[in-house]
Coordinates of C-alpha atoms in Angstrom, one line a residue:
M233 CA 0.0 0.0 0.0
R234 CA 1.1 3.6 -0.6
R235 CA 2.2 5.5 2.5
V236 CA 0.7 9.0 2.9
F237 CA 2.1 11.2 5.7
I238 CA -0.9 12.9 7.1
T239 CA 0.4 16.0 8.9
A240 CA -1.8 18.4 10.9
D241 CA -0.7 22.0 10.9
D242 CA -1.0 24.7 13.6
Y243 CA -0.7 22.7 16.8
G244 CA -0.5 25.3 19.6
C245 CA -2.5 28.1 17.8
N246 CA -5.6 27.5 20.0
G247 CA -7.2 24.9 22.2
A248 CA -9.7 23.7 19.6
V249 CA -7.0 22.8 17.2
N250 CA -5.0 21.1 19.9
D251 CA -8.1 19.0 21.0
A252 CA -8.7 17.8 17.5
I253 CA -5.1 16.9 16.7
L254 CA -4.7 15.0 20.0
S255 CA -7.9 13.2 19.4
L256 CA -6.9 12.2 15.9
M257 CA -3.5 11.1 17.1
A258 CA -5.1 8.9 19.8
D259 CA -7.0 7.2 17.0
G260 CA -3.9 6.7 15.0
R261 CA -5.0 8.9 12.1
L262 CA -2.1 11.3 11.9
S263 CA 1.6 10.9 11.0
G264 CA 2.5 14.0 12.9
A265 CA 1.6 17.6 13.9
G266 CA 3.5 20.8 13.3
C267 CA 3.8 23.1 16.3
M268 CA 3.7 26.9 16.4
T269 CA 6.1 27.6 19.3
R270 CA 5.6 31.4 19.1
A271 CA 1.8 31.1 19.9
P272 CA 0.9 32.7 23.2
D273 CA -0.4 29.5 24.8
W274 CA 2.5 27.4 23.5
P275 CA 3.7 26.4 27.0
D276 CA 0.3 24.9 27.9
S277 CA 0.0 23.3 24.4
A278 CA 3.5 21.7 24.9
R279 CA 2.5 20.2 28.2
R280 CA -0.5 18.5 26.5
I281 CA 1.9 16.7 24.1
A282 CA 2.4 14.3 27.0
D283 CA -1.2 13.1 26.4
A284 CA -0.4 11.9 22.9
P285 CA 0.6 8.3 22.2
P286 CA 4.3 7.7 22.9
D287 CA 5.2 7.3 19.2
S288 CA 3.5 10.5 18.1
A289 CA 5.6 12.7 15.8
F290 CA 5.6 16.4 16.6
G291 CA 7.4 18.9 14.3
L292 CA 8.2 22.6 14.1
H293 CA 5.7 24.6 12.0
L294 CA 8.0 27.5 11.3
D295 CA 6.1 30.7 11.6
F296 CA 6.8 34.2 10.3
T297 CA 3.2 35.3 9.7
G298 CA 1.1 34.2 12.7
F299 CA 2.8 35.0 15.9
G300 CA 6.1 36.4 17.2
P301 CA 8.2 39.6 17.0
Q302 CA 9.1 39.1 13.4
R303 CA 5.5 38.5 12.2
R304 CA 4.6 40.0 8.9
R305 CA 1.6 39.7 6.6
L306 CA 2.2 36.9 4.0
W307 CA 2.3 38.9 0.8
P308 CA 4.7 41.6 2.1
L309 CA 6.9 38.8 3.4
I310 CA 6.9 37.0 0.1
A311 CA 7.8 40.3 -1.7
A312 CA 10.6 41.1 0.7
S313 CA 12.0 37.6 0.4
L314 CA 11.9 37.6 -3.4
R315 CA 13.8 40.9 -3.4
R316 CA 16.2 39.4 -0.7
Q317 CA 15.5 42.3 1.6
L318 CA 15.2 40.2 4.8
D319 CA 17.8 40.4 7.5
A320 CA 19.7 37.1 7.2
A321 CA 21.0 37.1 10.8
A322 CA 17.6 37.9 12.2
L323 CA 16.1 35.1 10.2
R324 CA 18.6 32.6 11.6
D325 CA 18.1 33.9 15.2
E326 CA 14.3 33.6 14.9
I327 CA 14.5 30.1 13.5
A328 CA 16.9 29.1 16.2
T329 CA 14.6 30.6 18.8
Q330 CA 11.6 28.6 17.5
C331 CA 13.6 25.5 17.6
A332 CA 14.8 26.2 21.2
L333 CA 11.2 26.9 22.3
F334 CA 10.2 23.5 20.9
E335 CA 13.2 21.7 22.6
D336 CA 12.8 23.4 25.9
S337 CA 9.1 22.7 26.2
T338 CA 9.0 19.1 24.9
G339 CA 12.4 17.8 25.9
R340 CA 13.1 16.6 22.3
A341 CA 14.1 17.9 18.9
P342 CA 11.4 18.3 16.2
V343 CA 10.8 15.2 14.1
Y344 CA 10.2 17.2 11.0
V345 CA 9.9 20.9 10.0
D346 CA 7.5 22.6 7.7
G347 CA 6.2 26.2 7.5
H348 CA 3.1 28.1 8.4
Q349 CA 1.7 29.3 5.0
H350 CA 4.7 27.5 3.5
V351 CA 7.1 30.3 4.4
H352 CA 10.0 27.8 5.0
Q353 CA 10.6 27.6 1.3
L354 CA 10.8 31.3 0.5
P355 CA 14.2 32.8 -0.6
Q356 CA 16.5 33.7 2.3
I357 CA 14.3 31.8 4.8
R358 CA 15.0 28.4 3.2
E359 CA 18.8 29.0 3.3
A360 CA 18.6 30.2 6.9
L361 CA 16.5 27.2 7.8
V362 CA 18.7 24.5 6.4
D363 CA 21.8 26.3 7.9
V364 CA 20.3 26.4 11.4
L365 CA 19.0 22.8 11.2
R366 CA 22.4 21.5 10.0
G367 CA 24.2 23.3 12.8
R368 CA 21.7 22.4 15.5
Y369 CA 20.9 18.8 14.7
A370 CA 24.0 17.5 13.0
G371 CA 23.7 14.1 14.6
R372 CA 20.1 13.6 13.5
L373 CA 18.6 16.0 11.0
P374 CA 14.8 16.4 11.1
W375 CA 12.7 15.6 8.0
L376 CA 11.6 18.4 5.8
R377 CA 8.1 18.7 4.4
I378 CA 8.5 20.2 0.9
S379 CA 5.5 22.0 -0.6
G380 CA 6.1 20.3 -4.0
A381 CA 3.3 19.7 -6.6
R382 CA 2.8 18.0 -9.9
I383 CA 0.7 19.0 -12.9
G384 CA -2.9 18.1 -12.1
D385 CA -2.6 19.0 -8.4
G386 CA -4.5 22.3 -8.9
G387 CA -3.6 25.9 -9.3
K388 CA -3.1 26.7 -5.7
S389 CA -0.7 23.8 -5.1
L390 CA 1.3 24.7 -8.2
F391 CA 1.5 28.4 -7.2
I392 CA 2.7 27.4 -3.7
A393 CA 5.3 25.1 -5.2
L394 CA 6.6 27.9 -7.5
L395 CA 7.5 30.0 -4.4
G396 CA 10.5 27.7 -3.7
A397 CA 9.7 24.1 -3.3
G398 CA 12.3 23.0 -5.9
E399 CA 15.0 25.1 -4.4
L400 CA 14.3 23.9 -0.9
Q401 CA 14.4 20.3 -2.1
G402 CA 17.8 21.0 -3.6
L403 CA 19.1 22.4 -0.4
A404 CA 17.7 19.4 1.5
D405 CA 19.3 17.0 -0.9
A406 CA 22.7 18.6 -0.6
A407 CA 22.4 18.4 3.2
R408 CA 21.2 14.8 3.0
M409 CA 18.0 15.5 4.7
R410 CA 15.0 13.2 4.4
T411 CA 12.1 14.9 2.8
L412 CA 8.4 14.6 1.9
P413 CA 8.7 16.0 -1.6
R414 CA 5.1 16.5 -2.6
L415 CA 2.3 18.1 -0.6
L416 CA -1.4 17.4 -1.0
G417 CA -4.3 19.1 0.7
A418 CA -4.2 22.7 -0.6
Y419 CA -7.6 24.2 -1.3
G420 CA -9.5 27.5 -0.6
F421 CA -11.0 26.3 2.8
D422 CA -14.4 26.5 1.1
G423 CA -17.3 24.1 0.6
T424 CA -19.2 21.6 2.7
A425 CA -18.0 18.6 4.7
E426 CA -19.1 16.4 1.8
R427 CA -17.0 18.5 -0.6
Y428 CA -14.0 18.1 1.7
R429 CA -14.6 14.3 1.8
Q430 CA -14.6 14.3 -2.0
R431 CA -11.4 16.3 -2.1
L432 CA -9.8 14.0 0.4
I433 CA -10.7 11.0 -1.8
G434 CA -9.0 12.7 -4.8
W435 CA -5.9 13.5 -2.9
L436 CA -5.5 10.0 -1.6
Q437 CA -6.2 8.5 -5.0
S438 CA -3.5 10.7 -6.6
A439 CA -0.9 10.2 -3.8
A440 CA 2.3 8.4 -4.5
D441 CA 4.2 6.5 -1.9
G442 CA 5.8 9.0 0.5
D443 CA 3.7 12.0 -0.3
A444 CA 2.4 14.3 2.5
L445 CA -1.2 15.4 3.0
M446 CA -1.7 18.5 5.2
V447 CA -4.8 18.9 7.3
H448 CA -6.1 21.6 9.6
P449 CA -8.6 20.1 12.1
A450 CA -10.3 21.8 15.0
T451 CA -13.2 20.7 17.3
Q452 CA -14.9 24.1 17.1
A453 CA -14.6 27.4 15.2
L454 CA -13.2 30.1 17.5
P455 CA -14.1 33.7 16.7
D456 CA -10.6 34.9 15.8
D457 CA -9.8 31.9 13.5
L458 CA -10.3 32.9 9.9
I459 CA -10.5 29.3 8.7
G460 CA -12.3 28.0 11.8
A461 CA -15.4 26.7 10.0
A462 CA -13.2 24.8 7.5
R463 CA -11.2 23.3 10.4
V464 CA -14.4 21.9 11.9
R465 CA -15.5 20.4 8.6
E466 CA -12.0 18.8 8.2
Y467 CA -12.1 17.3 11.7
A468 CA -15.6 15.8 11.1
V469 CA -14.4 14.0 8.0
L470 CA -11.1 12.9 9.4
A471 CA -12.6 11.6 12.6
G472 CA -15.5 9.9 10.8
H473 CA -14.3 8.7 7.4
L474 CA -10.5 8.6 7.1
P475 CA -9.9 4.9 7.8
G476 CA -12.5 3.8 5.3
L477 CA -11.3 6.3 2.7
M478 CA -7.7 5.1 3.0
A479 CA -8.6 1.5 2.7
A480 CA -10.7 2.2 -0.4
T481 CA -7.8 4.1 -2.0
G482 CA -5.1 1.7 -1.2
T483 CA -3.2 4.0 1.2
T484 CA -1.9 3.7 4.7
T485 CA -0.6 6.3 7.2
G486 CA 3.1 6.9 6.9
H487 CA 5.3 7.0 10.0
F488 CA 8.5 9.1 10.4
E489 CA 11.6 7.0 10.8
N490 CA 14.3 8.1 13.3

């Protein structure tokens, strides 16, 4: 069967997201969860990781647009990175700080790294990220989730990939980092739960062995969460239908190897 690494984004951003992720992990439905260590409630979120099954994989969801002192809106960040106007030293310091917050709160290194709104692949950020990871985890480099796409994956996926997936893959290959090279699950956070279920079927049917599928579950839509309603729909489908959909599409949940 084809392995699909189902990775939940945004652990730590709010309690409803944490509840959904931990519930799905308890049922064995996730490969891992990416953590936002700059979120205000991160210390409490980190303590809840102890409630997850012992083999649960938690990663760093590198963030430059959600929380923290270097937070920017996404489009200005993209523009500045493409012009290479970001402060390289400040980038490395912030990445190292987010890594340290993860380590100090969980007592472990991140199993994998990806980026909130895929910022980890942007020019300057991707170079700083690989540089920090190589220096910090030389003995056991974390996996990298690459936001790669193929023709047929949809316009949003292809646009995201064009922002630097290929370049990040090249840096990871040079550093001999293990990667998840293709990312499924991009959509406009629109539609009904049934529409999401149909999308999920399509992603699983098209997945190759070792692809990643990003999900954004939550148990309830909080007032300040712009995609809260979509999170609730995703959680309902993942909690109710995922095992049957994976069996029907010949896929199984991938597991990160140490």
